Amino acid sequence: GDEPVQDRLRIFGLMCVMLLLPGIGAAEYSAGKDFGELEAPQPTAASDKVEVIEFFSFGCGHCANLEPHLVEWASGPAADGVNLVRIPVAWNPGMESLARVYYAAEMAGGDKKADAAVFKLIHEDQPDGLSLEMIAGVIAAEGVDKAAFIQNFQSPEVTAKVQNAKEMTKRYKITGVPTLVVDGRYTVQIPRGGDIERMFAVTDYLVAEAAE
C-alpha cells in the first residue's frame, strides 16, 4: 500500500531537516588535506581572541588576489574572535624592500587602504621602474604621512621589525605565501583551484577549534 512509501518520504524529510540544522552534518576538515600543522607550535600574543597571522608579500600576486577577501573576512563575523597579525616575508632583497614599505607605512599611519593601494600599484598599474617615491605618492592619498614614511623606510625601528619578521618566517617554517597561521598551530593556504571561500571556511573551523 501507500503507507510504507509515505513513511519513507517522512523519514527522508526528517533527514533533510537534520542536515540543514547548524552543527549537524557540518563540514569536517582534516590535517594534511585541508590544513597543515606546525611541528613545533608557537606562542601567541596573550589575548582572549584567537591569533591568525598572515604571512604575505606585496610582490606576491596570490597575496594581491587574497587581500580584499582577507579584509572582508577580518572585518566580518570573524572580527569578534580573531586577532589578525600581518607579517611580510623577506626572502630576498626585493621582498625585504617591500617588507620595509609595509612597516614604514604602518608607522606613518597606514592601514588596509594603504596596503590595497600598494598592491594595486604593483599588480594592476605595473609601472616601469617602481620607486619609493612612487609608492609614497599612492599611499599618501590614503592618509599616510609621506615625509614620515620615507624617513621611516631606513630607520632602525623598521630594520628591527623586518628582522623580527624574518625570524618569525623561519620559526613558522613558511615556504610559500600567502599562508595563514591559526593559533600558532595550523597553517592554511589557498586550495588548488583558487577556492578562497573554502580557505576561509577552513580558517573559521580552526578558529572555532582553537577557541574551545
Tab-separated table of C-alpha atoms in Angstrom:
chain	number	residue	atom	x	y	z
A	1	GLY	CA	0.000	0.000	0.000
A	2	ASP	CA	0.858	3.676	0.217
A	3	GLU	CA	1.807	3.679	3.892
A	4	PRO	CA	5.426	2.396	3.561
A	5	VAL	CA	6.116	4.942	0.795
A	6	GLN	CA	4.719	7.757	2.930
A	7	ASP	CA	6.797	6.570	5.871
A	8	ARG	CA	9.921	6.539	3.729
A	9	LEU	CA	9.195	10.076	2.487
A	10	ARG	CA	8.582	11.234	6.053
A	11	ILE	CA	11.924	9.749	7.176
A	12	PHE	CA	13.694	11.287	4.181
A	13	GLY	CA	12.133	14.654	5.070
A	14	LEU	CA	13.408	14.377	8.643
A	15	MET	CA	16.899	13.549	7.371
A	16	CYS	CA	16.860	16.693	5.200
A	17	VAL	CA	15.848	18.812	8.183
A	18	MET	CA	18.649	17.301	10.282
A	19	LEU	CA	21.253	18.054	7.620
A	20	LEU	CA	20.119	21.655	7.467
A	21	LEU	CA	20.345	22.192	11.212
A	22	PRO	CA	23.564	24.006	12.279
A	23	GLY	CA	26.255	21.669	13.507
A	24	ILE	CA	24.629	18.547	12.115
A	25	GLY	CA	26.395	17.297	9.044
A	26	ALA	CA	28.757	20.312	9.250
A	27	ALA	CA	31.956	20.102	7.209
A	28	GLU	CA	34.884	18.434	8.911
A	29	TYR	CA	38.380	19.311	7.747
A	30	SER	CA	41.499	17.233	8.210
A	31	ALA	CA	45.212	17.901	8.720
A	32	GLY	CA	47.360	17.166	5.704
A	33	LYS	CA	44.420	17.608	3.368
A	34	ASP	CA	42.732	20.893	4.222
A	35	PHE	CA	45.334	22.458	6.517
A	36	GLY	CA	48.829	21.867	7.877
A	37	GLU	CA	50.094	21.524	11.428
A	38	LEU	CA	53.314	23.072	12.699
A	39	GLU	CA	55.731	20.522	14.151
A	40	ALA	CA	56.547	22.986	16.916
A	41	PRO	CA	53.517	25.107	17.942
A	42	GLN	CA	54.456	28.754	18.501
A	43	PRO	CA	53.410	31.007	21.379
A	44	THR	CA	50.722	33.551	20.559
A	45	ALA	CA	50.114	37.021	21.940
A	46	ALA	CA	48.147	36.998	25.190
A	47	SER	CA	44.557	37.742	24.219
A	48	ASP	CA	41.033	36.455	24.607
A	49	LYS	CA	40.951	36.257	20.799
A	50	VAL	CA	42.453	33.590	18.539
A	51	GLU	CA	45.582	34.831	16.782
A	52	VAL	CA	45.617	34.499	12.994
A	53	ILE	CA	48.848	35.519	11.236
A	54	GLU	CA	49.008	36.235	7.531
A	55	PHE	CA	52.468	35.768	6.037
A	56	PHE	CA	52.467	37.719	2.770
A	57	SER	CA	54.419	39.914	0.366
A	58	PHE	CA	53.313	42.953	-1.596
A	59	GLY	CA	55.125	41.388	-4.551
A	60	CYS	CA	53.010	38.208	-4.497
A	61	GLY	CA	50.132	38.047	-6.998
A	62	HIS	CA	48.217	35.476	-4.936
A	63	CYS	CA	48.519	37.775	-1.902
A	64	ALA	CA	47.123	40.619	-4.002
A	65	ASN	CA	44.156	38.440	-5.026
A	66	LEU	CA	43.553	37.385	-1.427
A	67	GLU	CA	43.763	40.912	0.014
A	68	PRO	CA	40.149	42.119	-0.450
A	69	HIS	CA	38.794	38.757	0.750
A	70	LEU	CA	41.045	38.835	3.832
A	71	VAL	CA	39.946	42.385	4.670
A	72	GLU	CA	36.286	41.405	4.281
A	73	TRP	CA	36.727	38.286	6.421
A	74	ALA	CA	38.674	40.105	9.146
A	75	SER	CA	36.006	42.826	9.423
A	76	GLY	CA	33.056	40.419	9.272
A	77	PRO	CA	31.706	37.902	11.820
A	78	ALA	CA	35.263	36.618	12.463
A	79	ALA	CA	36.339	40.012	13.842
A	80	ASP	CA	34.935	39.417	17.323
A	81	GLY	CA	37.005	36.300	17.893
A	82	VAL	CA	40.155	36.885	15.834
A	83	ASN	CA	43.294	38.973	16.296
A	84	LEU	CA	44.760	39.333	12.772
A	85	VAL	CA	48.518	39.947	12.548
A	86	ARG	CA	50.280	40.571	9.220
A	87	ILE	CA	53.915	39.618	8.655
A	88	PRO	CA	55.692	40.459	5.383
A	89	VAL	CA	58.229	37.823	4.324
A	90	ALA	CA	61.706	38.971	3.245
A	91	TRP	CA	63.350	36.075	1.433
A	92	ASN	CA	65.390	38.280	-0.909
A	93	PRO	CA	66.418	41.966	-1.189
A	94	GLY	CA	63.354	42.886	-3.269
A	95	MET	CA	60.958	41.313	-0.773
A	96	GLU	CA	62.869	42.925	2.082
A	97	SER	CA	62.331	46.350	0.498
A	98	LEU	CA	58.598	45.626	0.260
A	99	ALA	CA	58.572	44.468	3.895
A	100	ARG	CA	60.145	47.838	4.768
A	101	VAL	CA	57.361	49.539	2.802
A	102	TYR	CA	54.747	47.736	4.912
A	103	TYR	CA	56.275	48.664	8.275
A	104	ALA	CA	57.269	52.210	7.270
A	105	ALA	CA	53.705	52.876	6.083
A	106	GLU	CA	52.193	51.302	9.202
A	107	MET	CA	54.319	53.574	11.417
A	108	ALA	CA	53.230	56.598	9.370
A	109	GLY	CA	49.513	55.927	9.754
A	110	GLY	CA	48.965	53.313	7.056
A	111	ASP	CA	46.080	50.866	7.213
A	112	LYS	CA	44.257	48.404	4.940
A	113	LYS	CA	43.552	51.185	2.397
A	114	ALA	CA	47.269	51.909	2.089
A	115	ASP	CA	48.007	48.180	1.750
A	116	ALA	CA	45.412	47.908	-1.037
A	117	ALA	CA	46.979	50.910	-2.804
A	118	VAL	CA	50.426	49.265	-2.789
A	119	PHE	CA	49.010	46.005	-4.157
A	120	LYS	CA	47.150	47.921	-6.889
A	121	LEU	CA	50.244	49.910	-7.861
A	122	ILE	CA	52.407	46.791	-8.201
A	123	HIS	CA	49.965	44.311	-9.727
A	124	GLU	CA	47.454	46.413	-11.676
A	125	ASP	CA	49.267	49.616	-12.635
A	126	GLN	CA	52.626	47.802	-13.063
A	127	PRO	CA	54.700	50.978	-13.543
A	128	ASP	CA	58.157	50.872	-15.096
A	129	GLY	CA	60.894	51.488	-12.526
A	130	LEU	CA	58.898	51.160	-9.297
A	131	SER	CA	60.363	53.619	-6.798
A	132	LEU	CA	59.934	54.532	-3.147
A	133	GLU	CA	58.712	57.989	-4.228
A	134	MET	CA	56.046	56.348	-6.408
A	135	ILE	CA	54.827	54.175	-3.523
A	136	ALA	CA	54.898	57.175	-1.186
A	137	GLY	CA	52.640	59.062	-3.585
A	138	VAL	CA	49.910	56.421	-3.772
A	139	ILE	CA	49.810	55.723	-0.029
A	140	ALA	CA	49.854	59.444	0.814
A	141	ALA	CA	46.491	59.599	-0.984
A	142	GLU	CA	45.255	57.036	1.588
A	143	GLY	CA	46.207	59.106	4.621
A	144	VAL	CA	49.861	58.103	5.131
A	145	ASP	CA	52.276	60.865	6.145
A	146	LYS	CA	54.543	60.868	3.080
A	147	ALA	CA	57.581	62.503	4.716
A	148	ALA	CA	57.352	60.209	7.762
A	149	PHE	CA	57.007	57.151	5.508
A	150	ILE	CA	60.179	57.980	3.563
A	151	GLN	CA	62.042	58.748	6.797
A	152	ASN	CA	60.831	55.509	8.407
A	153	PHE	CA	61.905	53.336	5.464
A	154	GLN	CA	65.575	53.048	6.513
A	155	SER	CA	65.006	53.672	10.221
A	156	PRO	CA	66.374	51.378	12.962
A	157	GLU	CA	62.772	50.723	14.071
A	158	VAL	CA	61.771	49.377	10.654
A	159	THR	CA	65.037	47.414	10.402
A	160	ALA	CA	64.187	45.741	13.740
A	161	LYS	CA	60.643	44.948	12.594
A	162	VAL	CA	61.914	43.397	9.343
A	163	GLN	CA	64.465	41.336	11.269
A	164	ASN	CA	61.719	40.078	13.574
A	165	ALA	CA	59.591	39.215	10.526
A	166	LYS	CA	62.487	37.185	9.083
A	167	GLU	CA	62.909	35.292	12.360
A	168	MET	CA	59.189	34.540	12.591
A	169	THR	CA	59.102	33.355	8.969
A	170	LYS	CA	61.887	30.878	9.827
A	171	ARG	CA	60.331	29.831	13.118
A	172	TYR	CA	56.986	29.109	11.475
A	173	LYS	CA	58.770	27.338	8.581
A	174	ILE	CA	56.877	29.387	5.982
A	175	THR	CA	57.823	28.273	2.465
A	176	GLY	CA	55.100	29.996	0.432
A	177	VAL	CA	52.747	32.956	0.623
A	178	PRO	CA	50.016	33.740	1.331
A	179	THR	CA	49.885	31.466	4.381
A	180	LEU	CA	47.559	31.918	7.337
A	181	VAL	CA	48.637	30.525	10.715
A	182	VAL	CA	45.858	29.906	13.237
A	183	ASP	CA	46.628	29.842	16.966
A	184	GLY	CA	50.347	29.233	16.369
A	185	ARG	CA	49.498	25.674	15.319
A	186	TYR	CA	47.697	25.357	11.996
A	187	THR	CA	48.620	26.613	8.524
A	188	VAL	CA	46.065	27.356	5.807
A	189	GLN	CA	46.795	28.180	2.177
A	190	ILE	CA	44.629	28.865	-0.875
A	191	PRO	CA	43.400	25.433	-2.059
A	192	ARG	CA	44.231	24.212	-5.544
A	193	GLY	CA	41.823	25.774	-7.972
A	194	GLY	CA	41.875	29.038	-6.030
A	195	ASP	CA	38.838	28.379	-3.823
A	196	ILE	CA	39.296	31.321	-1.432
A	197	GLU	CA	35.841	30.777	0.081
A	198	ARG	CA	36.921	27.291	1.160
A	199	MET	CA	40.160	28.715	2.570
A	200	PHE	CA	38.191	30.902	4.956
A	201	ALA	CA	35.741	28.102	5.780
A	202	VAL	CA	38.741	26.020	6.910
A	203	THR	CA	40.134	29.019	8.815
A	204	ASP	CA	36.802	29.574	10.594
A	205	TYR	CA	36.730	25.888	11.520
A	206	LEU	CA	40.244	26.090	13.022
A	207	VAL	CA	39.471	29.332	14.847
A	208	ALA	CA	36.439	27.639	16.408
A	209	GLU	CA	38.568	24.617	17.374
A	210	ALA	CA	41.212	26.884	18.936
A	211	ALA	CA	38.603	28.882	20.849
A	212	GLU	CA	37.200	25.804	22.620
